[in-house]
PDB file of C-alpha atoms in Angstrom:
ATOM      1  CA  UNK A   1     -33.145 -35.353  48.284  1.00 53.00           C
ATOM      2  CA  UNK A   2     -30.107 -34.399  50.340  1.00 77.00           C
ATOM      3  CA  UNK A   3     -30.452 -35.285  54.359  1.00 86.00           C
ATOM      4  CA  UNK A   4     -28.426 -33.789  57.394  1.00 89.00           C
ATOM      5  CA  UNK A   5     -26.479 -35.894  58.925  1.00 92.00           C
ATOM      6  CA  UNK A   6     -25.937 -36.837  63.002  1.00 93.00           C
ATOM      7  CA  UNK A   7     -22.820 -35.100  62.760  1.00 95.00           C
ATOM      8  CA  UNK A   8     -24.072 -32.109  60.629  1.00 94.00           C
ATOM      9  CA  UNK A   9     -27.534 -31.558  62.912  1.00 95.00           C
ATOM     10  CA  UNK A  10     -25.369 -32.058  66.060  1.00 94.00           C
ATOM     11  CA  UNK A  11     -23.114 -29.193  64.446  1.00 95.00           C
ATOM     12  CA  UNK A  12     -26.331 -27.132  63.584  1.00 96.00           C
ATOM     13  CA  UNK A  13     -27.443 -27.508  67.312  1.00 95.00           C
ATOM     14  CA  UNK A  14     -24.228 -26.336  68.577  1.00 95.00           C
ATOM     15  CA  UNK A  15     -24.729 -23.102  66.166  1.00 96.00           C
ATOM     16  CA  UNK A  16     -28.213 -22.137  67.712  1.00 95.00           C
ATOM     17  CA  UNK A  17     -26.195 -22.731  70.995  1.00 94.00           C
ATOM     18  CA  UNK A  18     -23.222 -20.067  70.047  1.00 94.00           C
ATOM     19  CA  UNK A  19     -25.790 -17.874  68.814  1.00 95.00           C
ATOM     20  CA  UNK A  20     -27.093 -17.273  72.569  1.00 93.00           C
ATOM     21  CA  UNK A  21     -23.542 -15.543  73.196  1.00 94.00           C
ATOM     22  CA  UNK A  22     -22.273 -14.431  69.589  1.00 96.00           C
ATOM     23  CA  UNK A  23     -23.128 -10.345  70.430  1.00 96.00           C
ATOM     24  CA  UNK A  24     -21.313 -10.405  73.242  1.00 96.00           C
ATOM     25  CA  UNK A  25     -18.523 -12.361  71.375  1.00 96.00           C
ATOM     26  CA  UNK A  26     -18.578  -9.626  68.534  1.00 96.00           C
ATOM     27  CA  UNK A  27     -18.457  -7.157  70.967  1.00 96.00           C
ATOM     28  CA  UNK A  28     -15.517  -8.315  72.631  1.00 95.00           C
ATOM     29  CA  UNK A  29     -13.579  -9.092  69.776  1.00 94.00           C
ATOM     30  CA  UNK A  30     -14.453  -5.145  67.901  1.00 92.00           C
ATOM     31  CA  UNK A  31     -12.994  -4.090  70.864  1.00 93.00           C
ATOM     32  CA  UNK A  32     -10.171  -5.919  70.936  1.00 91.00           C
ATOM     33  CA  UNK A  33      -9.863  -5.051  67.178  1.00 88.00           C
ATOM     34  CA  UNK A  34     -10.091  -1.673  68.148  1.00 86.00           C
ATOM     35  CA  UNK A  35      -7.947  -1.247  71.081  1.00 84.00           C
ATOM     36  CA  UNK A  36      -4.696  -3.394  70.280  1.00 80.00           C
ATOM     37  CA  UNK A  37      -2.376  -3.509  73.054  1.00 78.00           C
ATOM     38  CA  UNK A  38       1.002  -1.753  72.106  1.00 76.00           C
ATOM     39  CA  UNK A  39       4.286  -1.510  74.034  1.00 75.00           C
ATOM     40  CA  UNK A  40       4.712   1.781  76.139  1.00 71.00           C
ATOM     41  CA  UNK A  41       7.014   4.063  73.859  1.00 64.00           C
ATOM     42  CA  UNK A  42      10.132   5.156  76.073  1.00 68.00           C
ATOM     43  CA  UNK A  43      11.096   7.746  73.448  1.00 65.00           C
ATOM     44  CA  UNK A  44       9.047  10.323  74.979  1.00 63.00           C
ATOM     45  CA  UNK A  45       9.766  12.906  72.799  1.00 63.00           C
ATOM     46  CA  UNK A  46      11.325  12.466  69.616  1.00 60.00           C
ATOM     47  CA  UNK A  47      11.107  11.620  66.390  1.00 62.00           C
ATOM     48  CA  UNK A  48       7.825  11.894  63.766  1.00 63.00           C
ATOM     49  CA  UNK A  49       6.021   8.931  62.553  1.00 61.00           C
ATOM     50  CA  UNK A  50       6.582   8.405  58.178  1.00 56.00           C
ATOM     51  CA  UNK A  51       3.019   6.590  58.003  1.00 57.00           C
ATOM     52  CA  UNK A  52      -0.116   8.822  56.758  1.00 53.00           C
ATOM     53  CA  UNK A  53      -2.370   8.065  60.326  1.00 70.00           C
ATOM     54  CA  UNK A  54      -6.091   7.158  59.082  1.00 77.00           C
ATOM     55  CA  UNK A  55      -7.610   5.788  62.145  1.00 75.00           C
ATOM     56  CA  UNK A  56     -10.891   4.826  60.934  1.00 80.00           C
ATOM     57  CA  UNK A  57      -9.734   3.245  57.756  1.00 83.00           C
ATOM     58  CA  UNK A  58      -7.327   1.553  59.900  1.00 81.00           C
ATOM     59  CA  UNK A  59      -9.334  -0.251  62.101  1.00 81.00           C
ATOM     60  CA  UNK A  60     -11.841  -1.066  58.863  1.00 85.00           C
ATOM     61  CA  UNK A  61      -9.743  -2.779  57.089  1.00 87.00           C
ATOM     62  CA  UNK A  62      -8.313  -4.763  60.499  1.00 87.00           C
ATOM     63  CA  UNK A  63     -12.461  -5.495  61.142  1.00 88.00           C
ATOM     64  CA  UNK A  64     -13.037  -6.565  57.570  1.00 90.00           C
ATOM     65  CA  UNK A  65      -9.736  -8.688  57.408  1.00 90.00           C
ATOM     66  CA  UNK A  66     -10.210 -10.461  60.973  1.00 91.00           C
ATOM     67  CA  UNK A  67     -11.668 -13.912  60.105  1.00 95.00           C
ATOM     68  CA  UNK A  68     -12.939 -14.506  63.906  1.00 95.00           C
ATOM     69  CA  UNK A  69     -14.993 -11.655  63.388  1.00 94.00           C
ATOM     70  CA  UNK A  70     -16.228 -12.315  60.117  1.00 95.00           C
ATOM     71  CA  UNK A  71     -16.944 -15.540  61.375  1.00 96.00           C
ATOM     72  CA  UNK A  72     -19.477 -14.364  64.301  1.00 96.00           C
ATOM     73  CA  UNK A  73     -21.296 -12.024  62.349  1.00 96.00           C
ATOM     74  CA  UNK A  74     -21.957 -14.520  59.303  1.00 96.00           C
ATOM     75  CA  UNK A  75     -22.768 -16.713  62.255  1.00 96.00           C
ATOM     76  CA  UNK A  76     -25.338 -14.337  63.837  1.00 97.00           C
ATOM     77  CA  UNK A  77     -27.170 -13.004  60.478  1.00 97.00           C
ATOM     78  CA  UNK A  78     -27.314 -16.531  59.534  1.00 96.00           C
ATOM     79  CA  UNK A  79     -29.338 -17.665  62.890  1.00 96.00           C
ATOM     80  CA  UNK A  80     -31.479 -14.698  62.631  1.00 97.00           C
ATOM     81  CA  UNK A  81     -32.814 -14.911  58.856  1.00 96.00           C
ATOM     82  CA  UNK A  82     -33.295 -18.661  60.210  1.00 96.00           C
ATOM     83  CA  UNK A  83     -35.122 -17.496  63.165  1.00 96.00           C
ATOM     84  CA  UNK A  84     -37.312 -15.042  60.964  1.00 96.00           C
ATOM     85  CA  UNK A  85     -38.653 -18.168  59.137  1.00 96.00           C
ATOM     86  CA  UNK A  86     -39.714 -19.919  62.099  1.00 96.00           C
ATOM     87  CA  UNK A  87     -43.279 -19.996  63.007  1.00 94.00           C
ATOM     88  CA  UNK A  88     -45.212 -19.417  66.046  1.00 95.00           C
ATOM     89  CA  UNK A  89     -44.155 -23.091  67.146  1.00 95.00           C
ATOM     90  CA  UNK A  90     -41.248 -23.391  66.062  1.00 96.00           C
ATOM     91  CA  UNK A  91     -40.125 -20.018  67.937  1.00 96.00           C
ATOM     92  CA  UNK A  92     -41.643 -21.569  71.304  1.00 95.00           C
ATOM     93  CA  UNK A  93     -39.191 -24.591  70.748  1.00 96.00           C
ATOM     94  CA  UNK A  94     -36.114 -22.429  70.102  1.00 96.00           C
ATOM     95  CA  UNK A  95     -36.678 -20.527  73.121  1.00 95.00           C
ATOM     96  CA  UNK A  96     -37.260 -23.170  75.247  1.00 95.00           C
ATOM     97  CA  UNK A  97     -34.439 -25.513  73.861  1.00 95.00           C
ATOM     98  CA  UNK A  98     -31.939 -22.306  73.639  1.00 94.00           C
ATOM     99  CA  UNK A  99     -33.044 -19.331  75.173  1.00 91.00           C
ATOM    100  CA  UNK A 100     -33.870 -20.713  78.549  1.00 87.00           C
ATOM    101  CA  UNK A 101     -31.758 -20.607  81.804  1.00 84.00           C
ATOM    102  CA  UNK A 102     -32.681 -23.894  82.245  1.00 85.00           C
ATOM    103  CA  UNK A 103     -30.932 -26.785  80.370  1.00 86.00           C
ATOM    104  CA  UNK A 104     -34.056 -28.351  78.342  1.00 91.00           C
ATOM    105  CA  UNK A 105     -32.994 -31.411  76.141  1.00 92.00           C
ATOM    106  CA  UNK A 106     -34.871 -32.251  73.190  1.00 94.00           C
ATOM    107  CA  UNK A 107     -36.843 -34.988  74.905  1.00 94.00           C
ATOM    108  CA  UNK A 108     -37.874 -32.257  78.212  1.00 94.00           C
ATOM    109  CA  UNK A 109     -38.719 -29.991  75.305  1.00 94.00           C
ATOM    110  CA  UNK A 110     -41.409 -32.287  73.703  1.00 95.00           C
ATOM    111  CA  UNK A 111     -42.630 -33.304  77.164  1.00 95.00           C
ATOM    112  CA  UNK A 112     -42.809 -29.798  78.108  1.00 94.00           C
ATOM    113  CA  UNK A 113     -45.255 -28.689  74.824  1.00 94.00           C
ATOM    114  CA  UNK A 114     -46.542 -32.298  74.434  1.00 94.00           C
ATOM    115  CA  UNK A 115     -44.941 -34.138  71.929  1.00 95.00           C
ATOM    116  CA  UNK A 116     -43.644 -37.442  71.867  1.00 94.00           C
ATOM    117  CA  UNK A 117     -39.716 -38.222  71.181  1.00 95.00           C
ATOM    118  CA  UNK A 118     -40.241 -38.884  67.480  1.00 95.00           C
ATOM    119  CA  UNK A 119     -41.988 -35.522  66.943  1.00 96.00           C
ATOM    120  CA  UNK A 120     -39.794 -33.120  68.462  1.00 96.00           C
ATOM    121  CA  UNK A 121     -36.826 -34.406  66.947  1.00 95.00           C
ATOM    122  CA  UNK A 122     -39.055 -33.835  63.859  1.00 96.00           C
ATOM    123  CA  UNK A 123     -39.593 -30.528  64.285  1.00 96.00           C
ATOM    124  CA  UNK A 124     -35.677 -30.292  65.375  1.00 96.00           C
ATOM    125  CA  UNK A 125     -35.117 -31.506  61.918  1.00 96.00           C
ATOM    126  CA  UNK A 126     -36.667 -28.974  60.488  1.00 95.00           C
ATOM    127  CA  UNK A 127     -35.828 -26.087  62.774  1.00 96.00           C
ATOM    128  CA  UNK A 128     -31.958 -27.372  61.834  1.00 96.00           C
ATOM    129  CA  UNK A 129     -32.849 -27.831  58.298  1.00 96.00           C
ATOM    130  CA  UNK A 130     -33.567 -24.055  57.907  1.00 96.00           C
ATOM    131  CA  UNK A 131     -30.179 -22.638  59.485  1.00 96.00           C
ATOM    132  CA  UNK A 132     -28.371 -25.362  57.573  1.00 96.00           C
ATOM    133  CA  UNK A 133     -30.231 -23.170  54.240  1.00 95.00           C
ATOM    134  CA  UNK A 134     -29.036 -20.086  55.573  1.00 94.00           C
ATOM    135  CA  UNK A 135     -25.685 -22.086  56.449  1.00 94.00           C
ATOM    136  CA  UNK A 136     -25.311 -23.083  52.741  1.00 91.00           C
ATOM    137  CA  UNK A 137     -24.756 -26.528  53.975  1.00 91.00           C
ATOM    138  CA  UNK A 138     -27.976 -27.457  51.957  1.00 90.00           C
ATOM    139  CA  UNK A 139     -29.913 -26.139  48.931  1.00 82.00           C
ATOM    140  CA  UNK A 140     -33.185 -24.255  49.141  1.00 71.00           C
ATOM    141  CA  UNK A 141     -34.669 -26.660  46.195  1.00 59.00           C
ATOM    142  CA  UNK A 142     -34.587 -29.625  47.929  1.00 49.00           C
ATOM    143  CA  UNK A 143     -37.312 -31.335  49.209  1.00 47.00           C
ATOM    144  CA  UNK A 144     -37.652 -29.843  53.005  1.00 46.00           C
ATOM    145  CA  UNK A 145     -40.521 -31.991  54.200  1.00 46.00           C
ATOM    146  CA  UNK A 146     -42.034 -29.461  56.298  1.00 43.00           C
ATOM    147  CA  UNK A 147     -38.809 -27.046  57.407  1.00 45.00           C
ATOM    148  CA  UNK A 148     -40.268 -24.282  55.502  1.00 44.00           C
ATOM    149  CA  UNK A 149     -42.961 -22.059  56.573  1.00 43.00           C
ATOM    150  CA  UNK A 150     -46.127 -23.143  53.780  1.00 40.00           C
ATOM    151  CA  UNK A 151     -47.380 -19.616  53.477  1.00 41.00           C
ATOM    152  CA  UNK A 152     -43.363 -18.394  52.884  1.00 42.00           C
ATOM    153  CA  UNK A 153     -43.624 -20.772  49.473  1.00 42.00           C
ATOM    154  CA  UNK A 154     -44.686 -18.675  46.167  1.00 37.00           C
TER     155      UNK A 154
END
């Protein structure tokens, strides 16, 4: 049975924590895709471009060839099939660890819903476990202990 390691949950955290800001980071970066700065042209009015002008085509291919962008939106449909595997519990975690304005650590998170240090980072485990599935990092085969969602197994 393959295990996460410190380094790869710690990396997994960090994902969930991206994830908070990865529309906004999309955003930004479609429209700086989108709107590329260009020197002011001082011929004002000569000349006639050679190049067929397809806009839209043009700023497909630079969306689909941008790796940054690529990047964040693998990054955010990964987190939310994750997210859409969690249960009811495991969603109250997330937003408290995550979504909160307050800094919760993993320890304030357990003592928060009432779980002791060993069991949240338990259920961290397998909270992690499922993005690192989505992630690739890990195979769905392996033995999960309880990272997947019972009634989700046919």
């Amino acid at each position: 049975m393959e295990e996460l390691s410190k380094k790869k949950l710690a990396a997994l955290d960090e994902l969930f924590e991206d994830f908070q800001t990865v529309n906004h980071q999309i955003a930004e970066k479609i429209y700086e895709i989108d709107h590329p700065w260009t020197p002011s042209d001082q011929n004002v009015g000569g000349g006639r471009s050679s190049a067929i002008s397809r806009p839209q085509e043009a700023i497909l291919q630079r969306r689909e060839s941008n790796k940054r962008l690529q990047y964040l939106i693998s990054l955010r449909d990964d987190c939310n099939r994750a997210i859409a595997r969690f249960d009811k519990e495991q969603r109250q975690i997330f937003d408290l660890r995550y979504c909160s304005s307050n800094y919760y650590d993993w320890d304030t998170v357990g003592n928060l819903i009432g779980y002791g240090h060993s069991q949240i980072y338990r259920k961290r485990y397998a909270m992690l476990w499922l993005l690192a599935e989505e992630r690739g990092m890990v195979s769905h085969k392996d033995g999960t202990r309880n990272a997947i969602n019972p009634s989700l197994n046919q």
